[in-house]
mmCIF file of C-alpha atoms and ligand atoms in Angstrom:
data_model
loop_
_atom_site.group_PDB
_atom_site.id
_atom_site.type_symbol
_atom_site.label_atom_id
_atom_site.label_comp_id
_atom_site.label_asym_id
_atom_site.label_seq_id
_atom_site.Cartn_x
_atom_site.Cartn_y
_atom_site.Cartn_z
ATOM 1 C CA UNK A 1 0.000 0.000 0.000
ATOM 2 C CA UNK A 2 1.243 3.318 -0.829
ATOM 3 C CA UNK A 3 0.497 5.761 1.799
ATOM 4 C CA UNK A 4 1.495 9.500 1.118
ATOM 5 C CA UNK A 5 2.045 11.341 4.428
ATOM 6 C CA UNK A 6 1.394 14.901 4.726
ATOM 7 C CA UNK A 7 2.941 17.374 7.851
ATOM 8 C CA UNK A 8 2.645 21.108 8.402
ATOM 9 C CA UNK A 9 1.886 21.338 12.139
ATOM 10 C CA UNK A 10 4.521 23.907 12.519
ATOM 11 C CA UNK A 11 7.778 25.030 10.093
ATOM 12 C CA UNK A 12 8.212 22.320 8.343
ATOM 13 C CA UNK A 13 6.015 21.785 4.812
ATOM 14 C CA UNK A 14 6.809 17.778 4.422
ATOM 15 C CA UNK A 15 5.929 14.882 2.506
ATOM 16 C CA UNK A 16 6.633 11.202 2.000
ATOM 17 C CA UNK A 17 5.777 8.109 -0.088
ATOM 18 C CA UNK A 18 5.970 4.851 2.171
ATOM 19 C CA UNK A 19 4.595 1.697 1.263
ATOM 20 C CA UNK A 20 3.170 -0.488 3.964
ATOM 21 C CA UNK A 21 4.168 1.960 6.723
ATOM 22 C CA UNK A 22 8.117 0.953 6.540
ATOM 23 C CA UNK A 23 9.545 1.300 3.418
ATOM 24 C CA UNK A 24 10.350 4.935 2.756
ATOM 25 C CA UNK A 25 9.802 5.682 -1.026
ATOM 26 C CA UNK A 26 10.829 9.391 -0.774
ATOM 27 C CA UNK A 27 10.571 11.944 2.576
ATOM 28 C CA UNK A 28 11.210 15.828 1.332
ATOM 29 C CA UNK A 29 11.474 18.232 4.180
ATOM 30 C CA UNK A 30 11.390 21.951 3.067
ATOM 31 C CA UNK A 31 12.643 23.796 6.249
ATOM 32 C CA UNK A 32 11.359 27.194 7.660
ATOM 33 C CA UNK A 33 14.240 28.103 9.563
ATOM 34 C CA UNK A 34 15.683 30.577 7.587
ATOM 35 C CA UNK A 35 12.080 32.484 7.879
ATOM 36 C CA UNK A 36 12.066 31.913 11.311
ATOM 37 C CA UNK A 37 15.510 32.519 12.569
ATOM 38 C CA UNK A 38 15.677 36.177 12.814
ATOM 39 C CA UNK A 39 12.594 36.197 15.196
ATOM 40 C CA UNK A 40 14.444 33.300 17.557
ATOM 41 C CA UNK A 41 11.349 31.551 17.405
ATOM 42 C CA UNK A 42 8.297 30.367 14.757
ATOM 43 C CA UNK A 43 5.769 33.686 13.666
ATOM 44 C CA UNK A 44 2.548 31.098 13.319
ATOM 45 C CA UNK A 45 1.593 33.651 10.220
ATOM 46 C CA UNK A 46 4.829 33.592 8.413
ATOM 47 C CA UNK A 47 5.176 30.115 8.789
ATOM 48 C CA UNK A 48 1.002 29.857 7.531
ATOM 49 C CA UNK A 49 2.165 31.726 4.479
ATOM 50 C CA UNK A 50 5.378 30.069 3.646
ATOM 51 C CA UNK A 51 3.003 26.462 4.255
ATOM 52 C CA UNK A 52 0.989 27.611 1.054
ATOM 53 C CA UNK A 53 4.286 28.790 -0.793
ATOM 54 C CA UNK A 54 5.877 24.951 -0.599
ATOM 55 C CA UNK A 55 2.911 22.406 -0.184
ATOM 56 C CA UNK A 56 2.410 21.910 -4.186
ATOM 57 C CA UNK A 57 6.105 21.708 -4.859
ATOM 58 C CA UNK A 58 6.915 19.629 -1.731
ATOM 59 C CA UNK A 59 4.506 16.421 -2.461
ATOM 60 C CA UNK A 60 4.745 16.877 -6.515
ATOM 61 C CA UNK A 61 8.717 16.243 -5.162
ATOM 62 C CA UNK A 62 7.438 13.443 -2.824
ATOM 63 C CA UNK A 63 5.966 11.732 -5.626
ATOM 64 C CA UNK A 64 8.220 12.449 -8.319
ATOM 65 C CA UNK A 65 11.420 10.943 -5.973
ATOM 66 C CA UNK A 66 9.089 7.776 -5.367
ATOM 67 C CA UNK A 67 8.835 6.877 -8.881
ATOM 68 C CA UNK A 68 5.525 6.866 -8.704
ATOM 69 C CA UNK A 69 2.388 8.502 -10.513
ATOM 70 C CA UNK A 70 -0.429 10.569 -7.832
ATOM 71 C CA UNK A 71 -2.630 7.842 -9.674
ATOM 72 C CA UNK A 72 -0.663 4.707 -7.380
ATOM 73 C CA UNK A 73 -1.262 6.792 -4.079
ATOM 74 C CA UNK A 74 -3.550 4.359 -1.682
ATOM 75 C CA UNK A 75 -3.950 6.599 1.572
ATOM 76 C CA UNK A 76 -3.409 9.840 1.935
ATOM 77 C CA UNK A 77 -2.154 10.549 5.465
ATOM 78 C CA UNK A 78 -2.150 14.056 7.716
ATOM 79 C CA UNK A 79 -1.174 15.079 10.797
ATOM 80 C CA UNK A 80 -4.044 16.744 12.147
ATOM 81 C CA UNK A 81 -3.168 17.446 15.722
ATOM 82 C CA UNK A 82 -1.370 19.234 17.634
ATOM 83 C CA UNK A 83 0.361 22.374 16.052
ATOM 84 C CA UNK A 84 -0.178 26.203 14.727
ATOM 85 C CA UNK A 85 -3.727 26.825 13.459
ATOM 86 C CA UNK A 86 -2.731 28.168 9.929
ATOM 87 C CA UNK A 87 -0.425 26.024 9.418
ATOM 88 C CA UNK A 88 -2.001 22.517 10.253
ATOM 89 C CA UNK A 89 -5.266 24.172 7.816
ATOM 90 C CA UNK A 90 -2.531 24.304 5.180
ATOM 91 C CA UNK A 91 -1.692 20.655 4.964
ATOM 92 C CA UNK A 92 -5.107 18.930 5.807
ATOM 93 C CA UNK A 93 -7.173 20.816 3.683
ATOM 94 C CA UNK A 94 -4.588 19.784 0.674
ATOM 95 C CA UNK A 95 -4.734 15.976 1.766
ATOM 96 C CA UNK A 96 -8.603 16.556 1.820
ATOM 97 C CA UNK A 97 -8.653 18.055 -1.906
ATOM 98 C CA UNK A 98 -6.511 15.319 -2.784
ATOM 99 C CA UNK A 99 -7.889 12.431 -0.962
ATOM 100 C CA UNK A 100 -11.522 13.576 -2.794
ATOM 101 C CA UNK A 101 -10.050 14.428 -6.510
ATOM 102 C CA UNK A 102 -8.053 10.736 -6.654
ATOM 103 C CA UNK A 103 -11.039 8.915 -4.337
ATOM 104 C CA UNK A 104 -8.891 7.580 -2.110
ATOM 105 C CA UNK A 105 -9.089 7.275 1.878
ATOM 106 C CA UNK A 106 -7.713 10.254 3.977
ATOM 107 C CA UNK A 107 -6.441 9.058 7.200
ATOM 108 C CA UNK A 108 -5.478 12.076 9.982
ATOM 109 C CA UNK A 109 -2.597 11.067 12.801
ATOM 110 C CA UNK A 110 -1.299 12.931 15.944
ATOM 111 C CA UNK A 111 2.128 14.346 15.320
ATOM 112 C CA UNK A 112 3.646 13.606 18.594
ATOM 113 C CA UNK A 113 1.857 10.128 18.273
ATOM 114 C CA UNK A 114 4.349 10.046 14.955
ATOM 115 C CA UNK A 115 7.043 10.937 16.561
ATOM 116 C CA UNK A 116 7.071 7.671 18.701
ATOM 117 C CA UNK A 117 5.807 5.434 15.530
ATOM 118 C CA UNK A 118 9.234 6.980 14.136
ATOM 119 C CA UNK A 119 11.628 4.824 16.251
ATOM 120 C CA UNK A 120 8.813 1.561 15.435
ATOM 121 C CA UNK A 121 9.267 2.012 11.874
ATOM 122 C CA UNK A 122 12.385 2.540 12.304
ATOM 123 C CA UNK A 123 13.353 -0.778 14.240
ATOM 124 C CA UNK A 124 14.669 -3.861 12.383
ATOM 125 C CA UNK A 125 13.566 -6.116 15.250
ATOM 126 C CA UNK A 126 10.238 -5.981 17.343
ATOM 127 C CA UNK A 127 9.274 -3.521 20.002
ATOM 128 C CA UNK A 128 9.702 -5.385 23.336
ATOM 129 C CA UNK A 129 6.095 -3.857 24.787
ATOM 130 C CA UNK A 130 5.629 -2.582 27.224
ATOM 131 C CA UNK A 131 7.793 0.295 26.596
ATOM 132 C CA UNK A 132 8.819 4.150 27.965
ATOM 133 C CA UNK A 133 7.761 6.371 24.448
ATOM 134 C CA UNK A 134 9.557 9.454 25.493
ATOM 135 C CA UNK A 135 8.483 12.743 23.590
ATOM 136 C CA UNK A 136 11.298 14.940 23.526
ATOM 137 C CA UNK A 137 10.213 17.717 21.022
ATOM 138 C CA UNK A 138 9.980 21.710 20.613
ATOM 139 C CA UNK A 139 6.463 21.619 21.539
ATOM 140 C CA UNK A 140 6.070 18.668 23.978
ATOM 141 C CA UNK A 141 8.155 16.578 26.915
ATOM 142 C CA UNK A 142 6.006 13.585 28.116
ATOM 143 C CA UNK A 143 6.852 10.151 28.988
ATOM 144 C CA UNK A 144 4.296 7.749 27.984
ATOM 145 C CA UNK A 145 4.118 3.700 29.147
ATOM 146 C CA UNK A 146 2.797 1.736 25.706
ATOM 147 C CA UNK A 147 1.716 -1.425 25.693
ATOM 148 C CA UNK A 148 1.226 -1.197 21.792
ATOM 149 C CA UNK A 149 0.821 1.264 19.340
ATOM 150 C CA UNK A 150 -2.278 3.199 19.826
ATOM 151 C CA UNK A 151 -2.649 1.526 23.437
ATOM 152 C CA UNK A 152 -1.098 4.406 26.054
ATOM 153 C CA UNK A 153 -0.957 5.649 29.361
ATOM 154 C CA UNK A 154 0.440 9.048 30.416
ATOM 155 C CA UNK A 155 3.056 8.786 32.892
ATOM 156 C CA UNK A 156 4.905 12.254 33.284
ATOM 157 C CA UNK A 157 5.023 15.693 31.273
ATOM 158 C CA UNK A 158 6.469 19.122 31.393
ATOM 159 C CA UNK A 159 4.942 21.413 33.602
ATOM 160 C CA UNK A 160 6.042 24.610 32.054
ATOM 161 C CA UNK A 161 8.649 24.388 29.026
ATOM 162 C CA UNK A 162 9.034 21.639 26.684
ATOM 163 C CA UNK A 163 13.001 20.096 26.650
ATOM 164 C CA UNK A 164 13.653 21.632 23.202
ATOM 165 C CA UNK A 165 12.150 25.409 24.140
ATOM 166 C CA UNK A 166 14.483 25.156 26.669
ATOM 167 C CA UNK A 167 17.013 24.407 24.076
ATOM 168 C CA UNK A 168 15.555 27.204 21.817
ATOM 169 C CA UNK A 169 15.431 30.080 24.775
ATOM 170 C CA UNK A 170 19.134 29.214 26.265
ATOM 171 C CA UNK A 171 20.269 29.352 22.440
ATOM 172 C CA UNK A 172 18.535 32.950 22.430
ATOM 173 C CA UNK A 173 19.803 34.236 25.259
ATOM 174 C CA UNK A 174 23.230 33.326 24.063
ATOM 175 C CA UNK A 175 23.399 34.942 20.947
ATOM 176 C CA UNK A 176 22.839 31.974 19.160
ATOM 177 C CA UNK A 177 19.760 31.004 16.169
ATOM 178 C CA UNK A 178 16.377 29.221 16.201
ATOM 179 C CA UNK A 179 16.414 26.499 16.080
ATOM 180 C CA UNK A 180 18.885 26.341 19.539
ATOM 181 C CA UNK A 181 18.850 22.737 20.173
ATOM 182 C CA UNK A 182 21.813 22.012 17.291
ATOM 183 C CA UNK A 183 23.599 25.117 18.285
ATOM 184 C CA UNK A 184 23.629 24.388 21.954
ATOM 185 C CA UNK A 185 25.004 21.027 21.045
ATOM 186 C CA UNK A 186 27.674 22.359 18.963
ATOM 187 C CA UNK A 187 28.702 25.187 21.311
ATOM 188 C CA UNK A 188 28.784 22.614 24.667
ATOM 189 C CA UNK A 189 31.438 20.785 22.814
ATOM 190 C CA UNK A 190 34.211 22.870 23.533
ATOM 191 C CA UNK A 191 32.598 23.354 27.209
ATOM 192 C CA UNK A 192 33.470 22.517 30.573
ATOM 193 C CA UNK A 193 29.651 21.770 32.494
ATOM 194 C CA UNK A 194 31.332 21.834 35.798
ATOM 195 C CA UNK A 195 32.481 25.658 36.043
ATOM 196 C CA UNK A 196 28.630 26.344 35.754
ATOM 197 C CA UNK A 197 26.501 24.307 38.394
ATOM 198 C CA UNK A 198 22.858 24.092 36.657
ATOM 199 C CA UNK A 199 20.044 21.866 37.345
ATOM 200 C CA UNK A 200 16.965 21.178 36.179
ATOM 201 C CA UNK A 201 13.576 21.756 38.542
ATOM 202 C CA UNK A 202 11.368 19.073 40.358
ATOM 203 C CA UNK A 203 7.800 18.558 40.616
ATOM 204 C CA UNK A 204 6.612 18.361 44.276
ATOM 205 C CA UNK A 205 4.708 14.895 44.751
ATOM 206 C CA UNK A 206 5.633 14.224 40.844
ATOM 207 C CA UNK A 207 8.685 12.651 40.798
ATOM 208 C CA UNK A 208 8.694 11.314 36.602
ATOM 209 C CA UNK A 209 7.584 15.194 35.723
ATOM 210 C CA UNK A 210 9.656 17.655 34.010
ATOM 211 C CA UNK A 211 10.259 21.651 35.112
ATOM 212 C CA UNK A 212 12.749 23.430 32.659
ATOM 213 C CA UNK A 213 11.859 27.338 32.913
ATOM 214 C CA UNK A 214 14.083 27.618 36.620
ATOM 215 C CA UNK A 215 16.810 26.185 34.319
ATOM 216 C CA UNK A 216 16.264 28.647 31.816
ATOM 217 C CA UNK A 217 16.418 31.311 34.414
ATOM 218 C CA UNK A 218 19.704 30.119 35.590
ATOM 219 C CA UNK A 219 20.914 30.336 32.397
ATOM 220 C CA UNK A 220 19.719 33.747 31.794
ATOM 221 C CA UNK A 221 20.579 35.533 35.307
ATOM 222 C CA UNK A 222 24.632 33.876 34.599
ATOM 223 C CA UNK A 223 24.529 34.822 31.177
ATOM 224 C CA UNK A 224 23.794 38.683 31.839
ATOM 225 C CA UNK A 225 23.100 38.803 35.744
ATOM 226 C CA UNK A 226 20.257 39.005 37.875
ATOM 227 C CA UNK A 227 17.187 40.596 37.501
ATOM 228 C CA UNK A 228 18.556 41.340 33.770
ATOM 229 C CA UNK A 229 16.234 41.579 30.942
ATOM 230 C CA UNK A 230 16.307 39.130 28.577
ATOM 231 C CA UNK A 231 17.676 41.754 25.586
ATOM 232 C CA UNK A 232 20.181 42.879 28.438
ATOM 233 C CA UNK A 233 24.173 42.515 27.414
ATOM 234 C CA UNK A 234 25.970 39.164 28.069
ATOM 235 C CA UNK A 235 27.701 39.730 31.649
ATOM 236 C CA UNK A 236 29.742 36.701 30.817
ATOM 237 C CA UNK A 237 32.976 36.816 27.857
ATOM 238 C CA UNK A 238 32.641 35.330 24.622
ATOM 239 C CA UNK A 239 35.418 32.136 25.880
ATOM 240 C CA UNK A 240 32.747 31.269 29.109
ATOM 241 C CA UNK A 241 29.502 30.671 26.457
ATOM 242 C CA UNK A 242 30.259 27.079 25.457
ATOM 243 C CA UNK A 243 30.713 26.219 29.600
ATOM 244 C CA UNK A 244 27.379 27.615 30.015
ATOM 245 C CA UNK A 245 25.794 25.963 27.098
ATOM 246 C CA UNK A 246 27.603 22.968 28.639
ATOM 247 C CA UNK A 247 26.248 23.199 31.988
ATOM 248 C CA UNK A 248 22.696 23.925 30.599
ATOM 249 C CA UNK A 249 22.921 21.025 27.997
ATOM 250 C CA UNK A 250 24.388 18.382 31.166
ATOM 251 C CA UNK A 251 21.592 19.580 33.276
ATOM 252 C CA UNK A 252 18.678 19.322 31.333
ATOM 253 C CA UNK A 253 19.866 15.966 29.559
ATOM 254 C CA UNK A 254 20.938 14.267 32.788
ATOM 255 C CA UNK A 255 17.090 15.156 34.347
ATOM 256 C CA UNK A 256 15.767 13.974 30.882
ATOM 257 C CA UNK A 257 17.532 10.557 31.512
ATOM 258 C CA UNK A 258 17.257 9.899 35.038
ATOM 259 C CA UNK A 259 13.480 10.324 35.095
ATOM 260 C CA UNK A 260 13.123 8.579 32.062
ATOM 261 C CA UNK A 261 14.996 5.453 33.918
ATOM 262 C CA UNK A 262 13.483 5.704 36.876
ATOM 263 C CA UNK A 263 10.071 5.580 35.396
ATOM 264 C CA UNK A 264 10.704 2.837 33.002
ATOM 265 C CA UNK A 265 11.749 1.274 35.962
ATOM 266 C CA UNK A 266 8.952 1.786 38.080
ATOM 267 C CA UNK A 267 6.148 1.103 35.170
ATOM 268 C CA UNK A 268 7.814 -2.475 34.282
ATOM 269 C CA UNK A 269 8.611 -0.692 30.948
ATOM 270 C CA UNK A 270 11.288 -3.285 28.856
ATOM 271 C CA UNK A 271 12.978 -0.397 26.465
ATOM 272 C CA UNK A 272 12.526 2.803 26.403
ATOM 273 C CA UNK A 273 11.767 4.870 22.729
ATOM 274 C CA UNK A 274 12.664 8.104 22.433
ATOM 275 C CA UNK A 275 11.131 10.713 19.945
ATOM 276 C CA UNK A 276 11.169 14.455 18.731
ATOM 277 C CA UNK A 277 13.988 16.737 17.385
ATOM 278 C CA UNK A 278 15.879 16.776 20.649
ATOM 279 C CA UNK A 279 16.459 12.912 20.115
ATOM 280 C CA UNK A 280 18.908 14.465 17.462
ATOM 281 C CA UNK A 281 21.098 15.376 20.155
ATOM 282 C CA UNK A 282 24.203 12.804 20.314
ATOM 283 C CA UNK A 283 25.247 13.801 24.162
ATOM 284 C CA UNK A 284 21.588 12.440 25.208
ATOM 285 C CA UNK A 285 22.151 9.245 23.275
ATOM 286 C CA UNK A 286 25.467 8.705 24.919
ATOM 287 C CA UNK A 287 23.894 9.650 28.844
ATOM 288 C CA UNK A 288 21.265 7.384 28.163
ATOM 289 C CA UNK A 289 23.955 4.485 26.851
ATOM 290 C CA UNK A 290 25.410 5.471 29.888
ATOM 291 C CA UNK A 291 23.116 5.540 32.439
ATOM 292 C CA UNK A 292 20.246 3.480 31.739
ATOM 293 C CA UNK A 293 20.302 -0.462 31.299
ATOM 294 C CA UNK A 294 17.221 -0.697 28.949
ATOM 295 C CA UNK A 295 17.321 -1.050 25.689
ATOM 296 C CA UNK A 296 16.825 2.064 23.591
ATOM 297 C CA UNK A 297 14.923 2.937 20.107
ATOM 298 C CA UNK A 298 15.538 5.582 18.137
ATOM 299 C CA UNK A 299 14.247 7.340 14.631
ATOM 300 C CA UNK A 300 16.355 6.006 11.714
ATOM 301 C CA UNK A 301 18.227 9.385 10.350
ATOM 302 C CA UNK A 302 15.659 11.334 8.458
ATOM 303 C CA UNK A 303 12.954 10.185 10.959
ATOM 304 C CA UNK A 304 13.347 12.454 14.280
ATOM 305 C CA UNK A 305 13.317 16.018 12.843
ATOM 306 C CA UNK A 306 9.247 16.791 11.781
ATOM 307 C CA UNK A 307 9.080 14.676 9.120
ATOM 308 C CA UNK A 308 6.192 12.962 6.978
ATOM 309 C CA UNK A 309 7.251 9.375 6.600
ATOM 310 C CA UNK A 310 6.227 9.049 9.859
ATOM 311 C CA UNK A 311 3.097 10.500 9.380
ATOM 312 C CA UNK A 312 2.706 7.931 6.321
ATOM 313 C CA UNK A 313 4.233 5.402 8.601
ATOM 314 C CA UNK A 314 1.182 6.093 11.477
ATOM 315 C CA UNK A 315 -1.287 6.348 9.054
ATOM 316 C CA UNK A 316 -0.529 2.935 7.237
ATOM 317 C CA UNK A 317 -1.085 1.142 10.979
ATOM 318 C CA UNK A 318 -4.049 3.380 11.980
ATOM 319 C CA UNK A 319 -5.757 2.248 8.483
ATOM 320 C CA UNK A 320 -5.115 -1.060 9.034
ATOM 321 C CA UNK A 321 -6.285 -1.062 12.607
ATOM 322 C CA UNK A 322 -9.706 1.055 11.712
ATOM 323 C CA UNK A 323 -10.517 -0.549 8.736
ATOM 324 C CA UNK A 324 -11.159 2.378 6.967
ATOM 325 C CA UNK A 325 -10.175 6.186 6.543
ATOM 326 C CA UNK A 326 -11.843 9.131 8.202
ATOM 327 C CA UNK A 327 -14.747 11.157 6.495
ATOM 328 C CA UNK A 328 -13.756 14.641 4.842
ATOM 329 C CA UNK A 329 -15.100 16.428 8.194
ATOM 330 C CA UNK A 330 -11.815 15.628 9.748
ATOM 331 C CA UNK A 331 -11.155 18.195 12.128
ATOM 332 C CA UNK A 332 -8.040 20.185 13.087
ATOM 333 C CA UNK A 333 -6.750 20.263 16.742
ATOM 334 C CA UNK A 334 -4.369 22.661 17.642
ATOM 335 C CA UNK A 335 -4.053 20.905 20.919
ATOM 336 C CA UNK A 336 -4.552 17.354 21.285
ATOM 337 C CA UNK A 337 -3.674 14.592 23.466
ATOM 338 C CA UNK A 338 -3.006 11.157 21.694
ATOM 339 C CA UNK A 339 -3.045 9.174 24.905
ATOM 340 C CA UNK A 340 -7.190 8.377 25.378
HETATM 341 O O1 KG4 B 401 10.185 17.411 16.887
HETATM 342 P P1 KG4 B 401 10.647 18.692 16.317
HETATM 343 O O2 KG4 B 401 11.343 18.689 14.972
HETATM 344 O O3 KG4 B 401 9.469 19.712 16.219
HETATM 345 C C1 KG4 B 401 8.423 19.726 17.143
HETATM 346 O O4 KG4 B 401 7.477 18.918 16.976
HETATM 347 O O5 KG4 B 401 8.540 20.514 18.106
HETATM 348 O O6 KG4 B 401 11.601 19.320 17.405
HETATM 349 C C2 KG4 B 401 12.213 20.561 17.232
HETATM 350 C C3 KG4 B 401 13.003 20.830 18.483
HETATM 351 C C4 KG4 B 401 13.571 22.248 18.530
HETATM 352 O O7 KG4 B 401 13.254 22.799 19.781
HETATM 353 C C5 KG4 B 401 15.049 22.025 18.356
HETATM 354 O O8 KG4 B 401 15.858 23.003 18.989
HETATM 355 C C6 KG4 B 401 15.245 20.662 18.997
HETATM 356 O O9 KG4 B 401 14.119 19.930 18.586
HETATM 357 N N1 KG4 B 401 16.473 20.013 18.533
HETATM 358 C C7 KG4 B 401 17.511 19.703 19.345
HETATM 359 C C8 KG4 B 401 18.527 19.175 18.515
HETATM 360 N N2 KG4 B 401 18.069 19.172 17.219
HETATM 361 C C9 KG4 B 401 16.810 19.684 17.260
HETATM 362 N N3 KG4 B 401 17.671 19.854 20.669
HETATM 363 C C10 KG4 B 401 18.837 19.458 21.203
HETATM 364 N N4 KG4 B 401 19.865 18.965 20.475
HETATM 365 C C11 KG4 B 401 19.767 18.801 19.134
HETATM 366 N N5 KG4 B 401 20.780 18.323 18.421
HETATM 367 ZN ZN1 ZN B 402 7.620 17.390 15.951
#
């Protein structure tokens, strides 16, 4: 079956031919950054705009890189939920126009939902459920016990930032472009964590939950002293930034993984998958190597940035598990929890 996925939740315009929700045809990713990057964050209007600009170019690419004709298309797949209002309209309304002019099934999917299915797709063996799905995105930080795809429970989230904001704001605060998560990494290289002691908040009677906007704080009160504004002058000299981007990176990644352990742990979770941009980050995959005796699943490269094969991949296994696709009337969540 050959399932096109389509994703625009946010500032990416994406699409992807996969047949039988594992083998990737084509995936074409046409970034936003550049748009974005002056404003250190995404403009929902811009990025609405920019959505309209690439969407015919970016799945006529998708299907031309496939080898295929828009006639062999099976499913069209969308991620309907969660992201930017504009921007999700963008992409669902195309798969809707498309799904009706070639009479073929539409099928919407959660994004973050896709973000897990990325590291099942991407696995050559089988998924040991239960398992710890951890969402580590710009939007979202949640841990999630699954005993199979589409069966969850919620175990932890953020309580204020998601992990990759927090990326994104330090990055801002030091001078650095959106999106902050690669830049942070970069910088941290050359950085000593210790000559900075950061750590990331706790959750009073929560112990699996996530608190990242003290850490941010820190960050921002070293970087250009306290009770500074956030367009204040660095207080700190050019040579101290990547020990501060060090200290913040160590901090938040260390929490990440030791409350991802423990509650593996304490769920009877056998592996743990992890999901979302900031599973890009190559210091997290060597803390959890590190640190944590379960087995671990990532995205195949390609497959953790916002993507649409994984939207394809999803929407192949929801299909299959409904039956059938869902009516035209499909609506558009801006905020949506997967877990039921
Ligand atoms: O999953 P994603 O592509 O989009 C959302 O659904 O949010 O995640 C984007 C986030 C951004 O906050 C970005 O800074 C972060 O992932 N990110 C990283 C890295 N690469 C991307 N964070 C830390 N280290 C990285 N290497
Ligand atoms: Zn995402």
């Amino acid at each position: 079956m050959h399932v096109l996925g389509i994703e625009s939740t946010c500032d990416e315009t994406a699409a992807a031919v996969v047949v039988d929700g594992r083998t990737i045809l084509s995936n074409v990713i046409a970034s936003q950054a550049d748009l974005h990057e002056r404003y250190g964050g995404v403009v929902p209007e811009l990025a609405s705009r920019r959505h309209i600009e690439s969407i015919v170019p970016v799945v006529d690419a998708a299907i031309d890189n496939a080898g295929i004709s828009k006639e062999h298309i099976d499913l069209v797949a969308v991620a309907n939920a969660p992201g930017l209002i504009g921007a999700l309209l963008v992409g669902v309304n195309f798969a809707k126009s498309l799904s009706f002019a070639l009479g073929k099934p539409l099928i919407g999917v959660n994004h973050i939902e896709a973000h897990l299915y990325a590291c099942v797709m991407s696995s050559k063996v089988a998924i040991p459920f239960p398992v710890l799905g951890a969402v580590l995105s710009g939007g979202h930080t949640s841990l999630v016990k699954m005993d199979d795809v589409g069966n969850y429970t919620l175990i932890a989230q953020t309580v204020d930032d998601a992990i990759g904001e927090a990326f994104d704001k330090c990055a801002r605060i030091l001078g650095l472009p959106y999106p902050g998560g690669p830049q942070i990494e970069r910088l941290a290289l050359n950085g000593d964590p210790s000559r900075f002691p950061l750590r990331a908040g706790n959750v009073k009677g929560r112990p699996h939950d996530y608190s990242f906007s003290g850490l941010k704080t820190a960050v921002l009160y070293t970087a250009k002293g306290v009770g500074c504004q956030k367009d204040s002058p660095l207080k700190i000299s050019e040579s101290q930034l990547p020990d501060l981007a060090a200290a913040f990176q160590e901090a938040a990644l260390n929490d990440v993984v030791d409350k991802m352990t423990s509650a593996a742990r304490h769920h009877g979770c056998r592996a743990i998958l992890i999901g979302g941009g900031v599973s890009h980050n190559k210091r997290l995959r060597a803390l959890l190597e590190e640190k944590c005796p379960l087995p671990t699943f990532w995205p195949a490269p390609g497959l953790s940035l916002d993507n649409a094969a994984m939207i394809a991949g999803l929407g192949f296994h929801r299909f299959q598990q409904q039956g059938t696709g869902d009516s035209l009337e499909l609506p558009v969540l801006t905020r949506s929890n997967f877990i039921s």
